[in-house]
């Protein structure tokens, strides 16, 4: 599984056409903006690789690697959200429509496209809180067996969200409007809700079903 996940996401970075619908609308070829997709994809891919290498291990070094992996993914997603909003704002300014209508479209596009990733960032933030709060307990192995299983499920769900977004950007509707269609957006929110349930379960396991030694 660890080899398939990173390859699928790395494909976004290596194909020059994957973000063709986004890059031309921003900055008139500005190097910094054109570099953003490579940057956030790299952060996410490295973060996922770190998670697959370290998750499930209770040693302190591997736990630090897991924390670093989640942090890189969160940073990459935040940059992705900013990139999407920059593209959306630029494309909206080019449309000869009323300001009110453009603002409404920006809000809807944010809800459909960037909203699910804000949920993911919130999930990762809570996971980081749990890992840091119960770091010693996890490193000493004083955790219930279910922790590792649910931690793996959470990683898989995050990977599913990233893959859904990738496939959503390949749709013609996204290339025209910079907005995911409702099907992909709904799936992203659904997977996000499943992950919320998963990380809450992880929190319950760490708090109530683990010991301090």
XYZ file of C-alpha atoms in Angstrom:
213
model
C 0.000 0.000 0.000
C 2.808 2.373 0.828
C 4.164 2.161 -2.741
C 0.843 2.728 -4.485
C -0.186 5.799 -2.474
C 2.879 7.977 -3.076
C 3.036 6.974 -6.775
C -0.522 8.079 -7.376
C 0.123 11.463 -5.860
C 3.547 11.876 -7.438
C 1.767 11.524 -10.763
C 0.203 14.903 -10.154
C 3.595 16.480 -9.986
C 5.233 14.807 -12.952
C 2.468 15.374 -15.496
C 2.724 18.848 -16.995
C -0.934 18.879 -17.985
C -2.430 18.007 -14.613
C -2.499 21.608 -13.418
C -2.722 23.214 -16.835
C -6.166 24.518 -16.005
C -4.810 26.301 -12.938
C -1.408 27.727 -13.741
C -2.156 29.904 -16.811
C -4.713 31.938 -14.906
C -2.319 33.094 -12.201
C 0.438 35.649 -12.240
C 1.098 35.679 -15.998
C 3.805 33.030 -15.768
C 5.186 34.267 -12.471
C 7.802 31.761 -11.315
C 6.785 31.728 -7.665
C 3.142 30.967 -8.391
C 3.972 28.400 -11.060
C 6.247 26.670 -8.544
C 3.512 26.298 -5.910
C 1.984 23.038 -7.285
C 5.393 21.359 -7.247
C 6.017 22.638 -3.727
C 2.763 21.536 -2.093
C 2.713 18.197 -3.917
C 6.264 17.553 -2.705
C 5.306 18.363 0.890
C 2.291 16.055 0.752
C 4.177 13.185 -0.897
C 7.091 13.369 1.562
C 4.614 13.558 4.446
C 2.750 10.465 3.260
C 5.995 8.546 2.792
C 7.031 9.447 6.343
C 3.685 8.247 7.667
C 3.893 4.909 5.886
C 7.430 4.403 7.203
C 6.753 5.360 10.816
C 3.072 4.799 11.609
C 2.353 1.835 13.850
C 5.742 1.956 15.532
C 5.896 3.062 19.155
C 9.527 4.137 19.290
C 10.167 7.800 20.047
C 12.095 8.372 16.801
C 9.330 6.912 14.661
C 6.719 8.844 16.609
C 8.601 12.055 15.829
C 8.632 10.969 12.189
C 4.864 10.474 12.287
C 4.403 13.962 13.737
C 6.665 15.398 11.032
C 4.725 13.532 8.339
C 1.369 14.877 9.473
C 2.849 18.377 9.752
C 4.164 18.268 6.180
C 0.811 17.069 4.855
C -1.018 19.832 6.711
C 1.410 22.457 5.382
C 1.019 21.136 1.844
C -2.778 21.188 2.077
C -2.786 24.763 3.414
C -0.624 25.883 0.486
C -2.963 23.977 -1.854
C -5.965 25.834 -0.417
C -4.208 29.171 -0.903
C -3.297 28.233 -4.468
C -6.882 27.279 -5.271
C -8.203 30.531 -3.842
C -5.665 32.573 -5.821
C -6.702 30.813 -9.000
C -10.391 31.189 -8.217
C -10.069 34.892 -7.474
C -8.103 35.533 -10.666
C -10.496 33.585 -12.885
C -13.515 35.337 -11.343
C -12.039 38.771 -12.040
C -11.826 37.913 -15.725
C -15.546 37.168 -16.011
C -17.790 40.085 -17.081
C -20.310 39.533 -14.311
C -21.566 41.566 -11.391
C -19.440 41.787 -8.253
C -22.219 40.185 -6.206
C -22.440 37.221 -8.550
C -18.675 36.791 -8.599
C -18.530 36.882 -4.797
C -21.278 34.275 -4.620
C -19.375 32.057 -7.042
C -16.186 32.436 -5.013
C -18.000 31.412 -1.830
C -19.603 28.386 -3.493
C -16.323 27.374 -5.111
C -14.593 27.647 -1.746
C -17.257 25.441 -0.156
C -17.057 22.787 -2.866
C -13.304 22.790 -3.477
C -11.399 24.124 -0.462
C -13.883 23.360 2.326
C -13.167 19.626 2.487
C -9.464 20.326 2.883
C -10.087 22.680 5.781
C -11.834 19.730 7.426
C -8.760 17.607 6.705
C -6.443 20.229 8.217
C -8.637 20.262 11.326
C -8.440 16.477 11.525
C -4.658 16.494 11.188
C -4.400 19.226 13.822
C -6.361 17.063 16.258
C -4.190 14.040 15.444
C -1.077 16.115 16.127
C -2.592 17.233 19.425
C -3.176 13.602 20.409
C 0.304 12.504 19.355
C 1.972 15.295 21.303
C -0.269 14.964 24.368
C 0.129 11.188 24.642
C 3.633 11.025 23.190
C 5.267 9.332 26.174
C 2.428 6.850 26.554
C 2.619 5.876 22.883
C 6.434 5.697 22.881
C 6.377 3.365 25.888
C 3.853 1.102 24.168
C 1.190 1.584 26.829
C -1.644 1.820 24.313
C -4.575 -0.374 23.371
C -4.119 -2.519 20.228
C -6.874 -0.648 18.395
C -4.777 2.517 18.228
C -2.570 1.286 15.384
C -5.534 0.036 13.351
C -7.435 3.302 13.561
C -4.262 5.321 12.909
C -3.790 3.367 9.677
C -7.435 3.907 8.727
C -7.039 7.651 9.225
C -4.015 7.768 6.912
C -5.885 5.793 4.253
C -8.829 8.196 4.449
C -6.537 11.209 4.045
C -4.963 9.543 1.022
C -8.438 8.869 -0.401
C -9.279 12.568 -0.118
C -6.147 13.560 -1.997
C -6.848 11.036 -4.746
C -10.472 12.169 -5.041
C -9.295 15.750 -5.429
C -6.794 14.714 -8.097
C -9.424 12.906 -10.142
C -11.841 15.788 -9.618
C -9.375 18.246 -11.158
C -9.308 16.135 -14.326
C -12.990 16.866 -14.995
C -13.783 19.431 -17.681
C -16.069 21.309 -15.286
C -13.139 22.002 -12.958
C -11.002 23.292 -15.817
C -13.765 25.725 -16.759
C -14.833 26.939 -13.308
C -11.944 26.052 -10.923
C -14.574 24.308 -8.809
C -15.039 20.626 -8.054
C -18.396 19.253 -9.075
C -20.861 18.272 -6.383
C -20.181 14.549 -6.659
C -16.472 14.837 -5.878
C -17.050 17.539 -3.281
C -19.690 15.397 -1.581
C -17.356 12.410 -1.560
C -14.585 14.540 -0.056
C -16.864 15.725 2.736
C -18.119 12.173 3.312
C -14.588 10.796 3.638
C -13.777 13.731 5.917
C -16.696 12.839 8.191
C -15.509 9.230 8.328
C -12.074 10.478 9.308
C -13.534 12.698 12.028
C -15.179 9.613 13.516
C -11.891 7.737 13.194
C -9.754 10.335 14.983
C -12.352 10.755 17.727
C -12.084 6.998 18.231
C -8.293 7.321 18.400
C -8.687 10.003 21.049
C -11.016 7.802 23.094
C -8.597 4.882 22.845
C -5.643 6.974 23.975
C -7.527 8.628 26.805
C -9.664 5.839 28.229
C -8.301 2.500 26.998
C -4.577 2.977 27.457
C -2.426 3.013 30.562
C 0.608 4.905 31.795
C 2.548 1.756 32.450
